[in-house]
């Protein structure tokens, strides 16, 4: 059994739980930050492995990560969209090349500290929300394929974060009180500085216009704005204005009243289905359009292109191209896709 080790409380406690269950465990850690000089994660992971007396392997995936995650991350911003790098990283890196490496070392499974559950249901592997609804991470794992789900374990899926902290204290783990990791693992500071370091030229200023096309002010570059944003627009108006669209062709940020940022439906591409093999007819679901959003009643419909339309019962605020929409039935993940457009 391989465990993806970061040295944090979640992965450390996952090791402890699996050892208690009698598994033969070793740790695997991946280096992904380009030109990294700070080896804090690798050192913390090594210390965790030493604490448990288990083997530990470190893999250098920096070049692969740059190609498969950072390049699309930058390109998504250039298209006037807002990326979610975790959604890409999980199938391509953590449960892609790292899983392959772990299996190559003789493991049958790769375990991680995600708060989510996987099980066999009939002929399919299915993904369920974690027991801790505040920590549930199924949203960022919707893109895992059947062949990946067949070789993964999530030991923390049935616990709350509070219970894991308490278990870590009982196990005497040095990471028991360690704080949560940062949101984007490969960006230590301001994402604007990071983007500028990868772009041939910095984002160009342009017009901020209202929904009628009237110029209201100037923006500093499309990547610095996202759908639904209200603060930091630098324009004065009699009513609150929100970003309702980003137009890379005209290099414009379009703003309007809150109702202009509402959408009844969306079209998703790069669809991955988990609980069902195909979507052949409309299906009633609960849908999430961002990690921290609540799930809303919706209907999903297959399109001839292979894309899927999501039609909400009530209009949703700030449907954002580049983000993911994930569909649920109760605690079961039906699947999800990348939001291409508000429809």
Coordinates of C-alpha atoms in Angstrom, one line a residue:
X1 CA 0.0 0.0 0.0
X2 CA 1.4 3.4 -1.1
X3 CA 0.4 6.5 0.8
X4 CA 0.8 9.9 -0.8
X5 CA 2.8 11.7 1.9
X6 CA 3.0 15.5 2.3
X7 CA 3.9 15.6 6.0
X8 CA 0.5 17.1 6.9
X9 CA -1.9 15.8 9.5
X10 CA -4.2 14.1 6.9
X11 CA -1.6 12.0 5.1
X12 CA 0.2 11.2 8.3
X13 CA -3.0 10.0 10.0
X14 CA -3.9 8.0 6.9
X15 CA -0.6 6.1 7.4
X16 CA -1.4 5.4 11.0
X17 CA -4.9 4.1 10.2
X18 CA -3.6 1.8 7.5
X19 CA -0.8 0.4 9.6
X20 CA -3.4 -0.3 12.4
X21 CA -5.5 -2.2 9.8
X22 CA -2.5 -4.4 9.0
X23 CA -1.4 -3.0 5.6
X24 CA 2.2 -3.1 4.5
X25 CA 2.7 0.7 3.9
X26 CA 5.3 2.8 2.2
X27 CA 5.2 6.5 1.5
X28 CA 5.5 8.3 -1.9
X29 CA 6.0 12.1 -2.4
X30 CA 6.1 14.1 -5.5
X31 CA 8.1 17.2 -6.3
X32 CA 6.1 19.4 -8.6
X33 CA 7.1 23.0 -8.0
X34 CA 9.4 24.1 -10.9
X35 CA 12.9 25.3 -9.8
X36 CA 12.0 24.7 -6.2
X37 CA 14.7 25.4 -3.7
X38 CA 12.3 24.9 -0.7
X39 CA 12.1 21.2 0.1
X40 CA 9.8 21.7 3.1
X41 CA 7.2 19.2 1.9
X42 CA 9.7 16.5 1.0
X43 CA 11.5 16.9 4.4
X44 CA 8.2 16.8 6.3
X45 CA 7.1 13.7 4.4
X46 CA 10.5 12.0 5.1
X47 CA 10.1 12.8 8.8
X48 CA 6.7 11.3 8.8
X49 CA 8.0 8.1 7.1
X50 CA 10.8 7.9 9.6
X51 CA 8.4 8.4 12.5
X52 CA 6.5 5.3 11.3
X53 CA 9.6 3.4 10.2
X54 CA 8.3 2.9 6.6
X55 CA 10.1 3.2 3.3
X56 CA 9.7 6.5 1.5
X57 CA 10.2 7.4 -2.2
X58 CA 10.4 10.8 -3.8
X59 CA 9.5 11.4 -7.4
X60 CA 10.6 14.4 -9.5
X61 CA 7.5 15.3 -11.6
X62 CA 8.4 19.0 -12.1
X63 CA 8.7 18.8 -15.9
X64 CA 5.5 16.8 -16.2
X65 CA 3.7 19.1 -13.9
X66 CA 4.8 22.1 -15.8
X67 CA 3.5 20.6 -19.1
X68 CA 0.3 19.1 -17.9
X69 CA -0.8 21.5 -15.1
X70 CA 1.0 24.9 -15.2
X71 CA 0.8 25.4 -19.0
X72 CA -3.0 24.7 -19.1
X73 CA -3.4 26.9 -16.0
X74 CA -1.8 29.9 -17.7
X75 CA -3.6 29.2 -21.0
X76 CA -7.0 29.2 -19.3
X77 CA -6.4 32.6 -17.8
X78 CA -5.3 33.8 -21.3
X79 CA -8.7 32.7 -22.7
X80 CA -10.5 34.9 -20.2
X81 CA -11.5 31.9 -18.0
X82 CA -10.7 30.9 -14.4
X83 CA -9.0 27.6 -13.9
X84 CA -9.1 25.1 -11.1
X85 CA -5.7 23.4 -11.1
X86 CA -6.6 20.7 -8.5
X87 CA -9.2 19.4 -10.9
X88 CA -6.5 18.9 -13.5
X89 CA -3.8 17.7 -11.1
X90 CA -5.8 14.8 -9.6
X91 CA -6.3 12.7 -12.7
X92 CA -3.1 13.7 -14.5
X93 CA -0.5 13.8 -11.7
X94 CA -1.6 12.5 -8.3
X95 CA -3.8 9.7 -9.5
X96 CA -2.0 9.7 -12.9
X97 CA 1.8 9.5 -12.9
X98 CA 2.1 9.1 -9.1
X99 CA -0.3 6.2 -9.0
X100 CA 1.6 4.6 -11.9
X101 CA 4.8 5.0 -10.0
X102 CA 3.3 3.5 -6.8
X103 CA 2.0 0.5 -8.7
X104 CA 5.4 0.2 -10.3
X105 CA 6.9 -0.2 -6.9
X106 CA 4.5 -3.1 -6.1
X107 CA 1.6 -1.3 -4.5
X108 CA -1.9 -2.5 -5.2
X109 CA -3.4 0.8 -4.1
X110 CA -2.5 4.5 -3.6
X111 CA -4.1 6.0 -0.5
X112 CA -4.4 9.7 0.1
X113 CA -5.7 12.0 2.9
X114 CA -8.7 13.2 0.9
X115 CA -12.1 13.5 2.6
X116 CA -14.1 11.3 0.2
X117 CA -15.1 7.7 -0.1
X118 CA -14.8 5.1 -2.9
X119 CA -16.5 1.8 -3.1
X120 CA -17.6 -0.9 -5.6
X121 CA -21.2 -0.7 -6.6
X122 CA -22.2 -3.4 -9.0
X123 CA -19.8 -3.3 -11.9
X124 CA -18.6 0.2 -11.2
X125 CA -16.4 2.0 -8.7
X126 CA -18.2 4.9 -7.3
X127 CA -17.2 8.1 -5.4
X128 CA -19.2 9.3 -2.4
X129 CA -19.0 12.6 -0.5
X130 CA -16.8 12.5 2.6
X131 CA -18.6 12.2 6.0
X132 CA -17.4 15.6 6.9
X133 CA -19.5 17.9 4.7
X134 CA -17.3 20.9 5.4
X135 CA -14.2 19.0 4.2
X136 CA -15.7 16.9 1.5
X137 CA -13.3 16.9 -1.5
X138 CA -15.4 15.0 -4.0
X139 CA -15.7 18.1 -6.2
X140 CA -12.0 18.1 -7.1
X141 CA -12.0 14.3 -7.7
X142 CA -15.0 14.0 -10.1
X143 CA -12.6 13.5 -13.1
X144 CA -11.1 10.2 -11.8
X145 CA -11.7 7.4 -14.2
X146 CA -12.7 3.8 -13.4
X147 CA -9.2 2.4 -13.8
X148 CA -7.9 5.0 -11.3
X149 CA -10.7 4.5 -8.8
X150 CA -10.0 0.7 -8.9
X151 CA -6.6 1.4 -7.3
X152 CA -7.2 4.2 -4.8
X153 CA -8.1 4.3 -1.1
X154 CA -9.3 7.2 1.0
X155 CA -8.9 6.2 4.7
X156 CA -10.2 9.5 6.0
X157 CA -13.5 9.5 4.1
X158 CA -15.6 8.3 7.0
X159 CA -14.1 10.8 9.5
X160 CA -14.5 14.5 10.3
X161 CA -11.5 16.8 10.4
X162 CA -11.9 17.2 14.1
X163 CA -11.8 13.4 14.6
X164 CA -8.6 13.2 12.5
X165 CA -7.0 15.9 14.6
X166 CA -7.9 13.9 17.7
X167 CA -6.6 10.6 16.2
X168 CA -3.3 12.4 15.3
X169 CA -2.9 13.5 18.9
X170 CA -3.6 10.0 20.1
X171 CA -1.0 8.6 17.7
X172 CA 1.5 11.2 18.9
X173 CA 2.0 12.6 15.4
X174 CA 4.2 15.8 15.1
X175 CA 1.7 17.0 12.5
X176 CA -1.3 16.9 14.8
X177 CA -1.5 20.7 15.1
X178 CA -0.1 21.5 11.7
X179 CA -2.2 24.1 9.8
X180 CA -3.9 23.5 6.5
X181 CA -1.8 23.8 3.3
X182 CA -2.2 26.7 0.9
X183 CA -4.9 26.6 -1.8
X184 CA -2.6 26.4 -4.9
X185 CA 0.4 24.2 -4.0
X186 CA 2.7 25.6 -6.8
X187 CA 2.1 29.3 -6.1
X188 CA 3.8 30.6 -2.9
X189 CA 2.9 34.3 -3.3
X190 CA 0.5 36.4 -5.5
X191 CA -0.8 34.4 -8.5
X192 CA -0.4 37.6 -10.6
X193 CA 3.4 37.5 -10.1
X194 CA 3.4 33.8 -11.0
X195 CA 1.4 34.3 -14.2
X196 CA 3.6 37.2 -15.3
X197 CA 6.6 35.0 -15.0
X198 CA 5.1 32.5 -17.5
X199 CA 3.6 35.0 -20.0
X200 CA 5.5 36.3 -23.0
X201 CA 4.2 39.7 -22.1
X202 CA 2.1 40.9 -19.1
X203 CA -1.7 41.1 -19.4
X204 CA -2.6 44.3 -21.2
X205 CA -5.0 47.0 -19.8
X206 CA -8.3 47.5 -21.6
X207 CA -11.8 48.8 -21.1
X208 CA -14.4 48.0 -18.5
X209 CA -17.7 48.2 -20.2
X210 CA -21.3 47.7 -19.0
X211 CA -23.7 45.2 -20.6
X212 CA -24.7 47.9 -23.2
X213 CA -21.1 48.4 -24.2
X214 CA -20.5 51.8 -22.6
X215 CA -17.0 52.4 -21.3
X216 CA -16.9 52.8 -17.5
X217 CA -13.3 52.6 -16.8
X218 CA -10.0 50.7 -17.4
X219 CA -9.0 47.2 -16.2
X220 CA -5.4 46.1 -15.6
X221 CA -5.5 42.8 -17.5
X222 CA -8.2 40.1 -17.9
X223 CA -6.5 37.5 -15.7
X224 CA -6.9 39.7 -12.7
X225 CA -10.7 39.5 -12.9
X226 CA -13.2 36.7 -12.5
X227 CA -17.0 36.2 -13.1
X228 CA -19.0 37.5 -10.1
X229 CA -16.2 39.8 -8.8
X230 CA -17.5 43.0 -7.2
X231 CA -14.5 44.5 -5.4
X232 CA -11.4 46.0 -6.9
X233 CA -13.1 47.2 -10.2
X234 CA -12.0 50.8 -9.6
X235 CA -15.2 52.3 -11.0
X236 CA -17.9 54.3 -9.3
X237 CA -21.6 53.6 -10.0
X238 CA -24.9 54.3 -8.3
X239 CA -25.6 50.6 -7.8
X240 CA -23.2 47.6 -7.1
X241 CA -21.6 46.2 -10.3
X242 CA -20.3 42.7 -10.8
X243 CA -18.1 41.1 -13.5
X244 CA -20.5 39.3 -15.8
X245 CA -18.2 38.4 -18.7
X246 CA -14.6 38.5 -19.9
X247 CA -14.0 39.1 -23.6
X248 CA -10.5 38.2 -24.6
X249 CA -11.1 39.1 -28.3
X250 CA -11.9 42.7 -27.3
X251 CA -9.8 42.7 -24.2
X252 CA -12.9 43.9 -22.2
X253 CA -14.2 43.3 -18.7
X254 CA -18.0 43.4 -18.9
X255 CA -19.9 44.5 -15.7
X256 CA -23.5 44.8 -14.8
X257 CA -26.0 44.4 -11.9
X258 CA -26.1 41.2 -9.9
X259 CA -29.0 39.8 -12.0
X260 CA -26.8 40.1 -15.1
X261 CA -24.4 37.6 -13.5
X262 CA -27.1 35.0 -13.0
X263 CA -27.4 32.0 -15.3
X264 CA -30.1 29.3 -15.7
X265 CA -27.9 26.8 -17.5
X266 CA -24.4 25.9 -18.7
X267 CA -22.6 23.7 -21.1
X268 CA -19.8 21.4 -19.8
X269 CA -17.1 19.8 -21.9
X270 CA -14.4 17.2 -21.0
X271 CA -17.2 15.3 -19.2
X272 CA -16.3 12.3 -16.9
X273 CA -19.1 10.1 -15.6
X274 CA -18.6 7.9 -12.5
X275 CA -21.8 6.4 -11.2
X276 CA -23.2 5.8 -14.6
X277 CA -21.4 4.6 -17.8
X278 CA -23.4 6.9 -20.2
X279 CA -25.9 9.7 -20.0
X280 CA -28.5 8.8 -22.6
X281 CA -31.5 10.9 -21.3
X282 CA -32.1 13.8 -18.9
X283 CA -31.3 13.1 -15.3
X284 CA -32.2 15.0 -12.1
X285 CA -29.2 15.9 -10.0
X286 CA -27.8 18.3 -7.5
X287 CA -25.1 20.4 -9.1
X288 CA -22.1 22.4 -7.8
X289 CA -20.4 25.1 -9.9
X290 CA -17.5 25.8 -7.6
X291 CA -15.8 24.1 -4.6
X292 CA -17.3 26.2 -1.9
X293 CA -20.8 26.6 -3.5
X294 CA -23.8 24.7 -2.3
X295 CA -25.4 22.1 -4.5
X296 CA -28.5 23.2 -6.4
X297 CA -31.3 21.3 -8.0
X298 CA -30.7 20.8 -11.7
X299 CA -31.3 18.6 -14.7
X300 CA -28.5 17.3 -16.9
X301 CA -29.0 16.6 -20.6
X302 CA -26.7 14.9 -23.1
X303 CA -25.8 16.9 -26.2
X304 CA -24.8 15.5 -29.6
X305 CA -21.3 16.9 -29.3
X306 CA -20.6 14.8 -26.2
X307 CA -21.0 17.8 -24.0
X308 CA -23.6 18.0 -21.2
X309 CA -26.0 20.8 -20.5
X310 CA -26.9 21.6 -16.9
X311 CA -30.3 23.3 -16.4
X312 CA -30.9 24.7 -12.9
X313 CA -34.2 24.9 -11.2
X314 CA -33.2 28.4 -9.9
X315 CA -30.7 30.8 -11.6
X316 CA -27.1 30.5 -10.3
X317 CA -24.7 33.3 -9.6
X318 CA -21.4 33.6 -11.4
X319 CA -21.3 30.5 -13.6
X320 CA -17.6 30.7 -14.5
X321 CA -16.0 29.1 -17.6
X322 CA -12.9 27.2 -16.7
X323 CA -14.3 26.0 -13.4
X324 CA -15.9 22.6 -12.9
X325 CA -19.6 21.6 -12.5
X326 CA -20.1 18.4 -10.5
X327 CA -23.3 16.4 -10.4
X328 CA -24.6 14.5 -7.4
X329 CA -27.4 12.2 -6.4
X330 CA -27.5 12.2 -2.6
X331 CA -23.9 11.5 -1.6
X332 CA -23.0 9.8 -4.9
X333 CA -20.9 11.6 -7.5
X334 CA -22.6 11.2 -10.8
X335 CA -19.8 12.9 -12.6
X336 CA -18.9 16.4 -13.9
X337 CA -17.2 18.5 -16.5
X338 CA -15.4 21.7 -17.3
X339 CA -17.7 24.7 -17.7
X340 CA -17.3 25.9 -21.3
X341 CA -20.0 28.6 -21.3
X342 CA -23.1 29.9 -19.6
X343 CA -26.0 28.9 -21.8

